[in-house]
Coordinates of C-alpha atoms and ligand atoms in Angstrom, one line a residue:
X158 CA 109.6 115.6 90.3
X159 CA 110.3 112.0 89.2
X160 CA 107.3 109.7 89.0
X161 CA 106.8 107.4 92.0
X162 CA 107.8 103.7 91.4
X163 CA 104.6 101.7 91.2
X164 CA 104.5 98.3 92.9
X165 CA 102.0 95.8 91.4
X166 CA 100.2 93.9 94.2
X167 CA 98.5 90.8 92.9
X168 CA 95.9 88.6 94.6
X169 CA 94.8 85.3 93.3
X170 CA 91.7 83.1 93.5
X171 CA 89.2 83.4 96.4
X172 CA 91.0 86.3 98.0
X173 CA 88.1 88.5 97.0
X174 CA 86.2 86.6 99.6
X175 CA 88.4 87.7 102.5
X176 CA 86.3 88.8 105.5
X177 CA 83.9 85.9 105.3
X178 CA 86.2 83.1 103.9
X179 CA 87.4 80.7 106.6
X180 CA 87.9 83.5 109.1
X181 CA 89.5 81.2 111.6
X182 CA 92.4 80.9 109.1
X183 CA 92.3 84.2 107.2
X184 CA 90.8 86.6 109.8
X185 CA 88.0 89.0 109.1
X186 CA 89.9 91.8 107.3
X187 CA 88.5 92.3 103.8
X188 CA 90.7 92.7 100.7
X189 CA 89.4 96.3 100.3
X190 CA 90.7 97.0 103.8
X191 CA 94.1 95.4 103.0
X192 CA 94.2 97.6 99.8
X193 CA 93.6 100.7 102.0
X194 CA 96.4 99.7 104.4
X195 CA 98.7 99.2 101.4
X196 CA 97.8 102.6 100.0
X197 CA 98.6 104.3 103.3
X198 CA 101.9 102.5 103.7
X199 CA 102.9 103.1 100.1
X200 CA 102.3 106.8 100.5
X201 CA 104.6 107.0 103.5
X202 CA 107.3 105.0 101.6
X203 CA 107.1 107.2 98.5
X204 CA 105.7 104.4 96.4
X205 CA 102.5 104.0 94.4
X206 CA 100.6 100.8 94.1
X207 CA 98.4 99.0 91.6
X208 CA 96.4 96.6 93.7
X209 CA 94.5 93.8 91.8
X210 CA 92.7 90.5 92.3
X211 CA 91.7 87.8 89.9
X212 CA 90.2 84.3 90.0
X213 CA 91.8 83.5 86.6
X214 CA 95.3 82.1 86.2
X215 CA 95.7 83.5 82.6
X216 CA 94.7 87.0 83.7
X217 CA 97.3 86.8 86.4
X218 CA 100.0 85.7 83.8
X219 CA 99.0 88.6 81.5
X220 CA 99.3 91.2 84.4
X221 CA 102.7 89.8 85.3
X222 CA 103.9 90.0 81.7
X223 CA 102.9 93.7 81.6
X224 CA 104.6 94.5 84.8
X225 CA 108.1 94.5 83.3
X226 CA 107.4 97.8 81.5
X227 CA 105.1 99.4 84.2
X228 CA 106.2 98.4 87.6
X229 CA 109.2 98.6 89.9
X230 CA 108.3 95.3 91.7
X231 CA 105.6 92.7 92.2
X232 CA 104.1 91.6 95.6
X233 CA 102.1 88.5 95.0
X234 CA 99.6 86.4 96.9
X235 CA 98.8 83.8 94.2
X236 CA 96.3 82.0 96.5
X237 CA 96.0 78.3 95.5
X238 CA 97.9 79.0 92.2
X239 CA 101.0 79.2 94.5
X240 CA 101.0 75.5 94.8
X241 CA 100.2 74.5 91.2
X242 CA 101.1 77.1 88.6
X243 CA 104.2 76.7 86.5
X244 CA 102.7 79.4 84.2
X245 CA 102.8 82.0 87.0
X246 CA 106.3 80.9 88.0
X247 CA 107.5 81.3 84.4
X248 CA 105.9 84.7 84.0
X249 CA 107.5 85.9 87.3
X250 CA 110.9 84.7 86.2
X251 CA 110.5 86.5 82.9
X252 CA 109.5 89.8 84.6
X253 CA 113.0 90.5 85.7
X254 CA 111.8 92.9 88.5
X255 CA 111.8 92.2 92.2
X256 CA 109.2 89.7 93.5
X257 CA 108.0 89.3 97.1
X258 CA 105.6 86.5 97.9
X259 CA 103.0 87.0 100.6
X260 CA 100.5 84.6 102.3
X261 CA 98.1 85.6 105.1
X262 CA 98.4 82.1 106.7
X263 CA 101.5 80.2 107.5
X264 CA 101.3 77.7 104.6
X265 CA 103.9 75.5 106.4
X266 CA 101.7 74.9 109.3
X267 CA 98.8 73.7 107.1
X268 CA 98.1 70.8 104.8
X269 CA 101.1 69.1 103.1
X270 CA 100.0 70.3 99.6
X271 CA 100.4 73.9 100.7
X272 CA 104.1 73.4 101.7
X273 CA 105.2 73.6 98.0
X274 CA 105.3 77.0 96.4
X275 CA 106.2 77.4 92.7
X276 CA 106.1 81.2 93.3
X277 CA 108.9 80.9 95.9
X278 CA 111.3 79.8 93.1
X279 CA 110.9 83.3 91.5
X280 CA 110.7 85.3 94.7
X281 CA 113.4 87.5 96.3
X282 CA 111.6 87.0 99.6
X283 CA 108.6 85.3 101.2
X284 CA 106.4 86.5 104.1
X285 CA 103.7 84.2 105.4
X286 CA 101.6 83.7 108.5
X287 CA 101.4 87.4 109.6
X288 CA 98.0 88.2 108.2
X289 CA 97.4 91.5 106.4
X290 CA 100.5 93.0 108.0
X291 CA 102.5 90.8 105.6
X292 CA 101.5 93.1 102.7
X293 CA 102.7 96.2 104.5
X294 CA 106.0 94.4 105.4
X295 CA 106.4 93.4 101.8
X296 CA 106.0 97.0 100.7
X297 CA 108.6 98.1 103.3
X298 CA 111.0 95.4 102.1
X299 CA 110.4 96.5 98.5
X300 CA 111.3 100.1 99.3
X301 CA 114.5 98.9 100.9
X302 CA 115.7 96.2 98.5
X303 CA 119.4 96.8 97.7
X304 CA 119.9 97.9 94.1
X305 CA 122.5 95.1 93.5
X306 CA 120.3 92.3 94.8
Ligands
DQA511 C1 96.9 81.8 100.9 C2 97.4 80.3 101.2 C3 97.0 79.4 100.0 O1 97.4 78.1 100.3 C4 95.5 79.4 99.8 O2 95.1 78.6 98.7 C5 95.0 80.8 99.6 C6 95.5 81.9 100.5 C7 97.2 82.7 102.0 O3 97.2 83.9 101.8 O4 97.4 82.3 103.2 O5 94.1 81.1 98.8 O6 97.7 82.2 99.8

């Protein structure tokens, strides 16, 4: 049997605090619970996942660089790096695999500085404002991306 495609799911700074971090914005679901939901959804979709979180921009860049050889796609919630990091944008562009950007909150309904996303410039699609369900929707989209996109 062929090996399952593995989707790299990346989470940036402060997302380890989900559950207690600004619950009025991010809800009360923990990152561990989101990981579990993703594992269940991936199983049904015939995908594997590699689910990670880091508070460090350089570590995120290294993981993205490694994805080209290891992963069939990247789902990324870069947290605040979304709005600042040209390094992450460049790494995503260099990865040459599908990228879907996810945010729990609707970044366009929030402060002006959150309306700009560097990640979006490298993303095939963007899902924001739907809470943890956004990760599962991104996995479904990843499983159904046309080959010739
Ligand atoms: C976030 C939105 C970002 O603006 C913020 O810095 C985060 C979380 C989200 O998932 O809604 O850390 O990416």
